[in-house]
XYZ file of C-alpha atoms in Angstrom:
430
model
C -191.846 234.655 -158.463
C -188.738 236.519 -157.324
C -188.809 239.937 -155.689
C -187.466 241.754 -158.791
C -190.156 240.064 -160.894
C -192.860 241.032 -158.386
C -191.648 244.655 -158.375
C -191.543 244.831 -162.181
C -195.041 243.402 -162.395
C -196.387 245.931 -159.873
C -194.742 248.775 -161.790
C -196.347 247.583 -165.032
C -199.778 247.445 -163.417
C -199.417 250.997 -162.078
C -198.194 252.177 -165.492
C -201.131 250.532 -167.249
C -203.550 252.379 -164.955
C -201.877 255.692 -165.807
C -201.908 254.899 -169.533
C -205.600 254.042 -169.416
C -206.341 257.315 -167.594
C -204.204 259.274 -170.074
C -205.835 257.586 -173.075
C -209.315 258.372 -171.753
C -208.357 261.965 -171.022
C -206.867 262.528 -174.499
C -209.801 260.831 -176.230
C -212.481 262.786 -174.370
C -210.587 266.039 -174.881
C -210.412 265.458 -178.656
C -214.121 264.581 -178.722
C -214.999 267.798 -176.857
C -212.891 270.066 -179.090
C -214.205 268.501 -182.267
C -217.798 268.664 -180.993
C -218.368 264.998 -181.719
C -221.198 263.128 -179.994
C -222.900 266.220 -178.655
C -225.784 264.136 -177.387
C -223.433 262.474 -174.921
C -221.570 265.578 -173.822
C -222.464 265.137 -170.161
C -221.163 261.587 -170.089
C -218.080 262.567 -172.040
C -217.470 265.386 -169.542
C -217.816 262.930 -166.661
C -215.306 260.506 -168.204
C -212.933 263.369 -168.980
C -213.031 264.714 -165.432
C -212.621 261.223 -163.942
C -209.654 260.447 -166.216
C -208.126 263.867 -165.607
C -208.339 263.512 -161.832
C -207.083 259.915 -162.066
C -204.163 261.064 -164.194
C -203.284 263.821 -161.701
C -203.571 261.465 -158.733
C -201.535 258.738 -160.422
C -198.800 261.129 -161.534
C -198.624 262.723 -158.093
C -198.225 259.335 -156.424
C -195.718 258.264 -159.081
C -193.630 261.310 -158.228
C -193.935 260.673 -154.495
C -192.983 256.983 -154.774
C -190.183 257.524 -157.272
C -188.777 260.447 -155.267
C -188.143 258.049 -152.391
C -185.608 256.042 -154.367
C -184.414 258.117 -157.332
C -183.381 261.701 -158.096
C -185.910 263.581 -160.240
C -184.716 264.556 -162.777
C -181.599 262.344 -162.702
C -179.044 265.008 -163.721
C -180.198 268.093 -161.817
C -182.626 266.749 -159.214
C -185.055 269.033 -157.466
C -184.959 269.193 -153.648
C -186.494 266.427 -151.561
C -186.058 263.666 -154.107
C -183.867 260.555 -153.780
C -184.918 260.690 -150.119
C -183.661 257.252 -149.034
C -180.105 257.759 -150.271
C -179.940 261.371 -149.068
C -180.996 260.378 -145.553
C -178.915 257.209 -145.219
C -177.232 258.255 -141.963
C -180.527 259.379 -140.474
C -182.247 256.161 -141.466
C -179.408 254.117 -139.944
C -179.562 256.005 -136.641
C -183.365 255.999 -136.434
C -183.736 252.340 -137.377
C -181.083 251.168 -134.918
C -182.595 253.356 -132.198
C -186.071 252.001 -132.909
C -184.864 248.392 -132.697
C -183.031 249.093 -129.452
C -185.910 250.952 -127.766
C -188.774 248.749 -128.906
C -187.263 245.271 -129.069
C -184.377 245.165 -126.579
C -185.594 247.150 -123.599
C -185.713 245.227 -120.311
C -189.494 245.470 -119.910
C -190.162 244.058 -123.391
C -187.727 241.184 -122.852
C -189.173 240.356 -119.414
C -192.719 240.429 -120.805
C -191.734 238.204 -123.727
C -190.116 235.626 -121.443
C -192.979 235.600 -118.932
C -195.594 235.167 -121.673
C -193.713 232.454 -123.567
C -193.011 230.249 -120.485
C -189.591 229.134 -121.802
C -189.049 226.518 -119.088
C -192.004 224.382 -120.157
C -191.367 225.032 -123.843
C -187.791 223.863 -123.401
C -188.908 220.896 -121.270
C -191.436 219.726 -123.866
C -188.769 220.043 -126.546
C -186.190 218.112 -124.526
C -188.687 215.395 -123.648
C -188.545 214.204 -127.252
C -185.734 211.687 -127.720
C -184.801 213.126 -131.130
C -184.528 216.653 -129.745
C -182.485 215.645 -126.700
C -180.172 213.594 -128.943
C -179.749 216.579 -131.254
C -179.013 218.884 -128.297
C -176.527 216.365 -126.889
C -174.842 216.117 -130.293
C -174.536 219.899 -130.527
C -173.138 220.101 -126.984
C -170.713 217.281 -127.705
C -169.564 218.899 -130.954
C -169.037 222.181 -129.093
C -166.934 220.460 -126.441
C -164.990 218.606 -129.117
C -164.353 221.830 -131.016
C -163.139 223.570 -127.880
C -160.815 220.664 -127.056
C -159.461 220.670 -130.615
C -158.724 224.374 -130.314
C -156.985 223.795 -126.971
C -154.835 221.069 -128.517
C -153.289 223.635 -130.853
C -149.770 224.467 -129.627
C -149.910 228.296 -129.637
C -153.404 228.337 -128.119
C -152.396 225.836 -125.447
C -149.292 227.874 -124.590
C -151.415 231.016 -124.321
C -153.874 229.340 -121.946
C -151.044 227.836 -119.863
C -149.226 231.187 -119.606
C -152.425 232.961 -118.556
C -153.145 230.303 -115.924
C -149.601 230.583 -114.613
C -149.871 234.378 -114.394
C -153.236 234.067 -112.679
C -151.802 231.604 -110.149
C -148.861 233.893 -109.411
C -151.072 236.946 -108.890
C -153.763 235.080 -106.950
C -153.836 235.982 -103.253
C -154.255 232.651 -101.463
C -154.692 234.174 -98.002
C -158.331 235.335 -98.346
C -159.140 232.154 -100.298
C -157.795 229.847 -97.571
C -159.291 232.022 -94.810
C -162.707 232.024 -96.450
C -162.570 228.259 -96.969
C -161.691 227.630 -93.320
C -164.389 230.023 -92.128
C -166.960 228.279 -94.325
C -165.861 224.868 -93.008
C -166.048 225.938 -89.354
C -169.360 227.833 -89.587
C -172.145 226.023 -87.660
C -169.699 223.262 -86.681
C -169.433 222.002 -90.257
C -165.885 220.799 -89.590
C -167.247 218.449 -86.910
C -169.707 217.059 -89.446
C -166.784 216.459 -91.805
C -164.918 214.748 -88.945
C -167.962 212.530 -88.307
C -167.978 211.449 -91.938
C -164.256 210.694 -91.878
C -164.315 208.573 -88.726
C -167.469 206.736 -89.814
C -165.822 205.865 -93.108
C -162.713 204.763 -91.211
C -164.802 202.507 -88.934
C -166.550 200.879 -91.921
C -163.196 200.397 -93.640
C -161.658 198.714 -90.575
C -164.587 196.310 -90.288
C -163.936 194.892 -93.743
C -162.165 191.511 -93.828
C -159.629 192.846 -96.274
C -158.559 195.593 -93.880
C -158.059 193.149 -91.026
C -156.121 190.811 -93.309
C -153.907 193.742 -94.325
C -153.200 194.629 -90.659
C -152.482 190.983 -89.846
C -150.049 190.723 -92.768
C -148.230 193.870 -91.623
C -147.957 192.493 -88.069
C -146.668 189.168 -89.392
C -144.034 190.949 -91.457
C -143.057 193.084 -88.439
C -142.580 189.972 -86.307
C -140.411 188.363 -88.960
C -138.294 191.480 -89.361
C -137.949 192.739 -85.804
C -138.241 189.476 -83.830
C -137.083 186.820 -86.244
C -135.758 184.536 -83.453
C -139.003 184.524 -81.465
C -141.024 184.211 -84.651
C -139.556 180.750 -85.224
C -140.943 179.416 -81.927
C -144.231 181.375 -81.719
C -147.409 180.934 -83.793
C -146.792 184.238 -85.526
C -149.722 183.976 -87.938
C -152.198 183.369 -85.102
C -150.672 186.200 -83.084
C -150.870 188.530 -86.075
C -154.537 187.682 -86.695
C -155.446 188.141 -83.040
C -153.439 191.345 -82.891
C -155.261 192.680 -85.945
C -158.610 191.869 -84.333
C -157.629 193.529 -81.049
C -156.266 196.623 -82.819
C -159.377 196.891 -84.959
C -161.717 196.585 -81.988
C -159.715 199.174 -80.058
C -159.806 201.672 -82.909
C -163.540 201.099 -83.551
C -164.252 201.495 -79.832
C -162.372 204.793 -79.807
C -164.285 205.956 -82.878
C -167.608 205.060 -81.230
C -166.586 207.035 -78.133
C -165.811 210.058 -80.315
C -169.155 209.714 -82.129
C -171.189 209.364 -78.934
C -169.498 212.199 -77.040
C -169.824 215.733 -78.511
C -167.338 216.932 -75.870
C -164.740 214.257 -76.525
C -161.173 215.394 -75.986
C -160.207 214.588 -79.602
C -163.073 216.756 -80.864
C -161.860 219.635 -78.708
C -158.329 219.158 -79.955
C -159.629 219.207 -83.528
C -161.537 222.433 -82.775
C -158.403 223.935 -81.266
C -156.281 222.870 -84.241
C -158.704 224.394 -86.780
C -158.970 227.612 -84.725
C -155.188 227.926 -84.477
C -154.830 227.251 -88.192
C -157.410 229.967 -89.006
C -155.626 232.500 -86.781
C -152.272 231.661 -88.343
C -153.582 232.074 -91.853
C -155.136 235.416 -90.928
C -152.333 236.883 -88.799
C -149.097 234.865 -88.929
C -146.460 236.320 -91.345
C -144.659 232.964 -91.438
C -147.849 231.212 -92.615
C -148.364 233.908 -95.249
C -144.791 233.414 -96.445
C -145.332 229.644 -96.525
C -148.493 230.048 -98.618
C -146.668 232.384 -100.979
C -143.818 229.878 -101.314
C -146.263 227.071 -101.994
C -147.987 229.225 -104.602
C -144.679 230.085 -106.275
C -143.573 226.455 -106.308
C -146.837 225.460 -108.000
C -146.364 228.147 -110.635
C -142.716 227.252 -111.353
C -142.792 223.446 -110.948
C -142.173 222.304 -114.516
C -142.415 218.609 -113.600
C -145.890 219.139 -112.152
C -146.917 221.165 -115.205
C -145.666 218.441 -117.543
C -147.497 215.754 -115.580
C -150.757 217.715 -115.486
C -150.376 218.501 -119.183
C -150.065 214.790 -120.015
C -153.053 213.914 -117.834
C -155.177 216.615 -119.470
C -153.957 215.589 -122.918
C -154.915 211.955 -122.267
C -158.311 213.116 -120.995
C -158.782 215.297 -124.089
C -157.910 212.412 -126.422
C -160.311 210.094 -124.586
C -163.184 212.600 -124.788
C -162.533 213.349 -128.465
C -162.374 209.671 -129.382
C -165.582 208.980 -127.485
C -167.395 211.903 -129.129
C -166.317 210.706 -132.599
C -167.783 207.254 -131.986
C -171.318 206.476 -133.179
C -172.191 204.996 -129.768
C -170.554 207.790 -127.747
C -171.039 207.192 -124.038
C -170.793 210.905 -123.259
C -173.521 211.758 -125.771
C -175.723 209.004 -124.371
C -175.279 210.331 -120.842
C -176.007 213.883 -122.043
C -179.129 212.677 -123.862
C -180.475 210.919 -120.778
C -179.626 213.909 -118.599
C -181.451 216.312 -120.927
C -184.509 214.052 -121.183
C -184.647 213.661 -117.389
C -184.250 217.404 -116.918
C -187.137 218.098 -119.293
C -189.390 215.613 -117.490
C -188.504 217.051 -114.070
C -189.333 220.573 -115.192
C -192.714 219.382 -116.501
C -193.459 217.542 -113.251
C -192.282 220.257 -110.848
C -194.067 223.627 -111.071
C -191.712 225.184 -108.535
C -188.686 224.148 -110.583
C -190.299 225.492 -113.781
C -191.006 228.844 -112.111
C -187.403 229.029 -110.883
C -186.039 228.276 -114.357
C -188.329 230.938 -115.865
C -187.199 233.440 -113.257
C -183.528 232.833 -113.948
C -184.041 232.914 -117.722
C -185.870 236.237 -117.337
C -183.049 237.626 -115.215
C -180.405 236.436 -117.647
C -182.313 237.799 -120.658
C -182.890 241.223 -119.107
C -179.211 241.373 -118.136
C -177.917 240.310 -121.557
C -180.431 242.361 -123.587
C -178.743 245.790 -123.132
C -175.303 244.389 -124.028
C -176.710 242.479 -126.996
C -178.722 245.497 -128.143
C -175.641 247.721 -128.210
C -173.839 245.213 -130.413
C -176.766 244.423 -132.724
C -178.000 247.982 -133.169
C -174.437 249.173 -133.701
C -174.057 246.492 -136.362
C -177.310 247.604 -138.019
C -176.234 251.249 -138.007
C -172.718 250.614 -139.333
C -173.993 248.213 -142.005
C -176.509 250.736 -143.332
C -173.962 253.564 -143.209
C -171.498 251.471 -145.226
C -174.029 250.620 -147.914
C -173.718 252.250 -151.315
C -176.534 254.806 -151.649
C -177.791 253.361 -154.918
C -177.608 249.803 -153.625
C -179.441 250.817 -150.449
C -182.252 252.452 -152.432
C -182.515 249.422 -154.697
C -182.676 246.997 -151.776
C -185.354 248.971 -149.957
C -187.366 249.426 -153.140
C -187.002 245.713 -153.855
C -188.514 244.809 -150.489
C -191.280 247.427 -150.138
C -191.589 248.821 -153.675
C -194.257 246.291 -154.693
C -196.618 247.677 -152.053
C -195.701 251.269 -152.941
C -196.690 250.624 -156.560
C -200.129 249.705 -155.265
C -200.195 253.182 -153.722
C -199.790 254.538 -157.276
C -202.691 252.381 -158.466
C -204.829 253.452 -155.530
C -203.910 257.095 -156.202
C -205.088 256.745 -159.785
C -208.353 255.081 -158.783
C -209.070 257.402 -155.860
C -208.230 260.415 -158.019
C -210.730 259.231 -160.629
C -213.367 258.674 -157.946
C -212.836 262.172 -156.574
C -213.034 263.564 -160.131
C -216.379 261.840 -160.614
C -217.673 263.193 -157.305
C -216.547 266.716 -158.194
C -218.240 266.445 -161.609
C -221.437 265.376 -159.911
C -221.245 268.313 -157.507
C -220.608 270.652 -160.439
C -223.735 269.320 -162.206
C -225.839 269.770 -159.086
C -224.682 273.357 -158.685
C -225.460 274.132 -162.332
C -228.852 272.453 -161.986
C -229.885 274.493 -158.976
C -228.455 277.720 -160.460
C -230.516 277.403 -163.649
């Protein structure tokens, strides 16, 4: 049954109660005035008083309920009728304020998040393969939609222009200084140097690297000493030379690794320190950084190349996401499933996720509440008064019609009680 049908049915029920009360009142009144059934006068008086009180109660509640939504009478309404329409602005302000204060305050949001344990709820949801696949599909579709938007010419030009303006206005000096300071803090640059030289040592120990060095030496002998190369075993010399060079370089690397005070380490420290001072204080370095920044911003060849690379990457991602067996979606699905399982297995991780969700929710709630409550207020204020009254009556009018029925019944009950009291008084007064 639709809401209009439910409302009409409730109105009919309330009307039937009033009609029954009115019929009883009229009937008993006629009986009294015509002195019919004198032997039952007490019972007739009781029914009359009950019906009269029920009629008064029902009519009073009818007026109260109807006055909420309609002017009474329609042409020249009396004050304090058509209350909903007359107080539209007040209702909009009060309702939006109530929603903001009771539903979007930081304490309520924090309490809701802490009680719902969103980390575990999310983890249990993601643990299901169907759910993680659905989430991965939504994420993939979102990425695909964003890439499609960025492929549009005007949008792409807007993004490129904004990036170019950002690059031009960006001050590289504090960025480079901060990066160097972060790299040199607690000797991190030496750790980076260790990684570099260790990788270099492993690379030199590979047969392919030694073969490459030997080939370069062989070519050098042929080019620079072609006469001697005819009489000497140049291939053997090149192989031995490659082995000797490799051993020498690896030995030097091992010396650097084993000696924290190695001269090359100190030179590296000095170079980084000088570079940091130049970036911070040298006008020539600042001018060089500015020139580099300007060349990046104005280098059309570089922009064209990067644009083609990004366009190829965009096409690859879009084609993959359109495929039924998308590799990106499969990776996202596995990542989401693994993340859900890790959250379930690690209480510390779950608590951290809950804490960050709570912080994010309490931060976003005020901004979201301003938007949502403003939308509620403006929507209500823009409603037509009649339409607003009809919509509210449609949603709560069914229950208000029960108030009319209850008013009729309670009025009749009170009438019966009053009649009984009247009879007691007359009995004791006789």
